[in-house]
C-alpha positions as a Python dict, from the first residue, in 0.01 Angstrom:
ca = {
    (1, 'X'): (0, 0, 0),
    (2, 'X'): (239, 99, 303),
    (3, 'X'): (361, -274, 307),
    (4, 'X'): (441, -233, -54),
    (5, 'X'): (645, 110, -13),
    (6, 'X'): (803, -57, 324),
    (7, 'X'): (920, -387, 107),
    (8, 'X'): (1026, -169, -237),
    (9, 'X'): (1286, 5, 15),
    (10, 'X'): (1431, -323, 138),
    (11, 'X'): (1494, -442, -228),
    (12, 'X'): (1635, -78, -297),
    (13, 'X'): (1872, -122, 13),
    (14, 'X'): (2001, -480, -96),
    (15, 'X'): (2077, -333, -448),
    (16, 'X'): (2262, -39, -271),
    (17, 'X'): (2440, -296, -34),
    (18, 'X'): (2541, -549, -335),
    (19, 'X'): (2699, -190, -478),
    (20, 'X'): (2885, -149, -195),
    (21, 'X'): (2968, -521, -172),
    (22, 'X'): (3122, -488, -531),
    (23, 'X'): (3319, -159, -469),
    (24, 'X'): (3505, -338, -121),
    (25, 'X'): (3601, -604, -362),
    (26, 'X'): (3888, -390, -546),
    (27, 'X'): (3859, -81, -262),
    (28, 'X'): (3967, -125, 117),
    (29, 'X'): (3800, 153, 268),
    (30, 'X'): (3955, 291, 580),
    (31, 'X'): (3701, 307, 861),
    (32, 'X'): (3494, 617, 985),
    (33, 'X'): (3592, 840, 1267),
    (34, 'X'): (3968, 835, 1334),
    (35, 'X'): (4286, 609, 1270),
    (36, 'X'): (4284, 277, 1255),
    (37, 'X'): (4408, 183, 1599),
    (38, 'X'): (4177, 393, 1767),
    (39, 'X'): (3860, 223, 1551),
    (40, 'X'): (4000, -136, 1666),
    (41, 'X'): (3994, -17, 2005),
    (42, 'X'): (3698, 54, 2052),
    (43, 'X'): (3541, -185, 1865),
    (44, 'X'): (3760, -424, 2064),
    (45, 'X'): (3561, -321, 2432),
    (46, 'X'): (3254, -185, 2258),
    (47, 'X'): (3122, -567, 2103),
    (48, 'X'): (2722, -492, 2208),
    (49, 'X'): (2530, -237, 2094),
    (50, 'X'): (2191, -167, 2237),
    (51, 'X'): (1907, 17, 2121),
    (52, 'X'): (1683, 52, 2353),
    (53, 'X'): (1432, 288, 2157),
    (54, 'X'): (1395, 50, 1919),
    (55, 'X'): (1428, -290, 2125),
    (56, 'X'): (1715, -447, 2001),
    (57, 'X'): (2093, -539, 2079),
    (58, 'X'): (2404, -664, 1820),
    (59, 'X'): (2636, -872, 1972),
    (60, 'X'): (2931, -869, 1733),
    (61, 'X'): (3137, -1231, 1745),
    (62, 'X'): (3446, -1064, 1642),
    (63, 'X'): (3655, -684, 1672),
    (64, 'X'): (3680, -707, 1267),
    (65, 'X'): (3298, -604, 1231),
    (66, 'X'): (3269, -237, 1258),
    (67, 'X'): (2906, -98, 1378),
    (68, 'X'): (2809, 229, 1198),
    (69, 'X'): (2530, 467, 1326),
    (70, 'X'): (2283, 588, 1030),
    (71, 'X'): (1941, 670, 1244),
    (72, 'X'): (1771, 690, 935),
    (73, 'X'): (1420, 629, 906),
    (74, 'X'): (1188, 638, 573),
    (75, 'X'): (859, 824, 580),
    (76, 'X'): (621, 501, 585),
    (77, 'X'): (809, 403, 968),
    (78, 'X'): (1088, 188, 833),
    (79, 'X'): (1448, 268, 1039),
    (80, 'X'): (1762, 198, 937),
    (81, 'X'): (1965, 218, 1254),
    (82, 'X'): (2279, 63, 1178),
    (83, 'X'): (2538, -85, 905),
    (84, 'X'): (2812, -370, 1010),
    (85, 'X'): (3110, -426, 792),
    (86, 'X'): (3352, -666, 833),
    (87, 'X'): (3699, -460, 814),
    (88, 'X'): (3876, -708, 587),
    (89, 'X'): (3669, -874, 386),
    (90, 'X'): (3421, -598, 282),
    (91, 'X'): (3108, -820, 390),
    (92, 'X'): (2854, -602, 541),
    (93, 'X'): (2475, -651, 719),
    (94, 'X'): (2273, -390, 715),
    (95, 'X'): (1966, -416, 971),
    (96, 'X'): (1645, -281, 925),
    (97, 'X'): (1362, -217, 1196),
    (98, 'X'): (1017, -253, 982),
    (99, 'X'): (643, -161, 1165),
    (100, 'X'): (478, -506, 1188),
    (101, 'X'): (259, -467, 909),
    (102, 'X'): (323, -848, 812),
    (103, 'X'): (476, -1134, 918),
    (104, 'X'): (831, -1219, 874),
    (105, 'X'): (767, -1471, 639),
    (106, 'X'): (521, -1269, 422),
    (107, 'X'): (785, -965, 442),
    (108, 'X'): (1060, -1240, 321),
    (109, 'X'): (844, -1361, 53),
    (110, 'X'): (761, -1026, -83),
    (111, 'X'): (1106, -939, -71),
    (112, 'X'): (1201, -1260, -263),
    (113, 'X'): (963, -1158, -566),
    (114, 'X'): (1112, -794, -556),
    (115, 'X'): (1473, -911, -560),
    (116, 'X'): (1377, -1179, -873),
    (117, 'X'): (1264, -891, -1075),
    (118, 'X'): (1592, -680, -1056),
    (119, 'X'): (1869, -731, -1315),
    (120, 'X'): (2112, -1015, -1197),
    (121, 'X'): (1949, -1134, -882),
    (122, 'X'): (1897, -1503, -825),
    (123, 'X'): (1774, -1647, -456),
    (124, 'X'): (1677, -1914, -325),
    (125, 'X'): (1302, -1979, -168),
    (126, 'X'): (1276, -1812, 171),
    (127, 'X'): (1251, -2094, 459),
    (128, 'X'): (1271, -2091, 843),
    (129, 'X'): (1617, -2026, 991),
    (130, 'X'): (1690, -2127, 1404),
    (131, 'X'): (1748, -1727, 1462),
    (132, 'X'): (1396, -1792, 1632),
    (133, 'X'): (1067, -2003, 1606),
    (134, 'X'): (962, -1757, 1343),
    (135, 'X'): (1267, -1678, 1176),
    (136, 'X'): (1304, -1660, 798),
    (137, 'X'): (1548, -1626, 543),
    (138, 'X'): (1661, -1693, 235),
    (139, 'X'): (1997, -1645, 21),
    (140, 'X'): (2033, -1475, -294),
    (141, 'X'): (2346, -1384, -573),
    (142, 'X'): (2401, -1116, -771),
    (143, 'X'): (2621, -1216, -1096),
    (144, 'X'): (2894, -1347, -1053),
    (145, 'X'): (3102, -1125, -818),
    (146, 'X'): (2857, -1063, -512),
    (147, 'X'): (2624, -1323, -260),
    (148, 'X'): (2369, -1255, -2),
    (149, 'X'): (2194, -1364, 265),
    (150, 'X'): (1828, -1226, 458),
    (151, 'X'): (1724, -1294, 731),
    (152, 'X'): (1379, -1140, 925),
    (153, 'X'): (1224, -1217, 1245),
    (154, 'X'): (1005, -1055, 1508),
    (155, 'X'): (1126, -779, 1686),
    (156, 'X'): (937, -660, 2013),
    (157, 'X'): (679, -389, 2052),
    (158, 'X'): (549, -524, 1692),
    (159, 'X'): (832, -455, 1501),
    (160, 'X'): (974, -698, 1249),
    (161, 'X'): (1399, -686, 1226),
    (162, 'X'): (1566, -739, 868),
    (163, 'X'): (1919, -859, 817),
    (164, 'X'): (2077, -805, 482),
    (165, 'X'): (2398, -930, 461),
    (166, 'X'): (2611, -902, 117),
    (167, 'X'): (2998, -1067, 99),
    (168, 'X'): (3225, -1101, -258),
    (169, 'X'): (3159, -1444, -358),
    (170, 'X'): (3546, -1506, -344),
    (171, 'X'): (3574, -1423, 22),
    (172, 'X'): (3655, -1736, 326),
    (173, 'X'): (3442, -1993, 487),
    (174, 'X'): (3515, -1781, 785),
    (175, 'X'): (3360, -1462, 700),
    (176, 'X'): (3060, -1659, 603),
    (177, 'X'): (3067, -1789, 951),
    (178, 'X'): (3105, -1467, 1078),
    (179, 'X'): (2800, -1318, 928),
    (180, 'X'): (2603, -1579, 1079),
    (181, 'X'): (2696, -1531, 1401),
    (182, 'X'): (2647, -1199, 1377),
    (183, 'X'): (2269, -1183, 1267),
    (184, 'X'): (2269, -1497, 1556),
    (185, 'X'): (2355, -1181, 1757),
    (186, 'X'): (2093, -952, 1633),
    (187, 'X'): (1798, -995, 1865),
    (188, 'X'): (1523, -814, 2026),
    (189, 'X'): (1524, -699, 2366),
    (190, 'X'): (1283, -844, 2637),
    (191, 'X'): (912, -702, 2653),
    (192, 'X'): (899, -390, 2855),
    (193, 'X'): (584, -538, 2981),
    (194, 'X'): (780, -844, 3150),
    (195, 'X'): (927, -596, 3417),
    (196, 'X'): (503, -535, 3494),
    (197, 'X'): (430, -885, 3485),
    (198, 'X'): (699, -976, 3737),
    (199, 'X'): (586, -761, 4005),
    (200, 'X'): (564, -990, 4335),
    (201, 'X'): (147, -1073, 4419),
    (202, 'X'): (38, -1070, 4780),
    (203, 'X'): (52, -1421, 4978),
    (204, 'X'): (-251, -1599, 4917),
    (205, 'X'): (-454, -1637, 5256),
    (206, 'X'): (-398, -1959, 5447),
    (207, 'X'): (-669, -2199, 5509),
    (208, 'X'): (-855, -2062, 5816),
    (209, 'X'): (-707, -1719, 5805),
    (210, 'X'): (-956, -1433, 5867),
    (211, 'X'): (-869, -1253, 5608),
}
């Protein structure tokens, strides 16, 4: 049941993303949190984004993709950390930190069968991507005006990470580009169980020594 309440949130994200995909279309939002200037600035020195709570970093390829803090998390364990949007083009990924309650292909599936029941949705069957060895994704369309992209893979700790990315269909090769290399740059941190596992062992006792 919790898998089913985690994967009916994901579809209502998308369909709140594709919303906002379709309102950047004819609306160039000014960014959050100050002028301009100052938002490029940062952005410009501030590409990687680490959360270490929930074991992951962004690495975003350009200055154009701005990173918004939401630290919102559902009631069944599913967070919602952050929101990229590309500045010009209104594409945006929204990322999604799920308990690992299945595996990223059975969460990708799921969400495939959720998205083909909503009003205007069309994807495509969800295969393995090279985000990881068990990467999968799939890409989807809404109408005519709006196209999408997931993309879910293992986290660490047992968590499962979900890329949604939503661009208007008339946008650039580039931007396309872009979002790829930005959910390339979605990945989870190292175990924090590798730091244990490192720890130098004692010599091993040469033939013939006493000990």
């Amino acid at each position: 049941m919790g898998v089913m309440r985690t994967l009916g949130w994901g579809v209502l994200l998308l369909s709140t993303a594709c919303g906002a995909s379709r309102t950047a279309v004819t609306k160039a939002e000014p960014g959050t949190g100050g002028s301009g200037a100052e938002d490029v600035s940062v952005a410009s020195t501030t590409r990687r984004y680490v959360d270490e709570d929930l074991g992951f970093e962004i690495v975003r390829p350009t200055a154009e993709w701005q990173l918004d803090e939401t630290n919102e998390r559902t009631p069944e364990g599913l967070a919602i950390p952050v929101i990229l949007r590309h500045r010009v083009s209104g594409a945006q990924v929204v990322l999604q930190v799920a308990p690992g309650v299945a595996t990223p292909t059975q969460f990708a599936e799921r969400l495939t069968q959720g998205l083909r029941q909503q009003p205007g949705f069309t994807t495509t069957d969800p295969q393995p991507i090279a985000l990881s060895d068990n990467a999968v994704g799939f890409d989807f369309q809404v109408g005519d005006g709006v196209r999408g992209k997931v993309a879910v893979r293992e986290g660490n700790s047992g968590r499962v990470l979900m890329m949604l990315a939503t661009w208007p269909t008339e946008v650039s090769d580039d931007v396309t580009v872009s979002v790829d290399e930005l959910m390339a740059g979605v990945r989870p941190l190292p175990e924090p169980s590798v730091a244990v596992r490192a720890t130098p062992r004692a010599p091993e006792p040469e033939p013939g020594d006493p000990r």
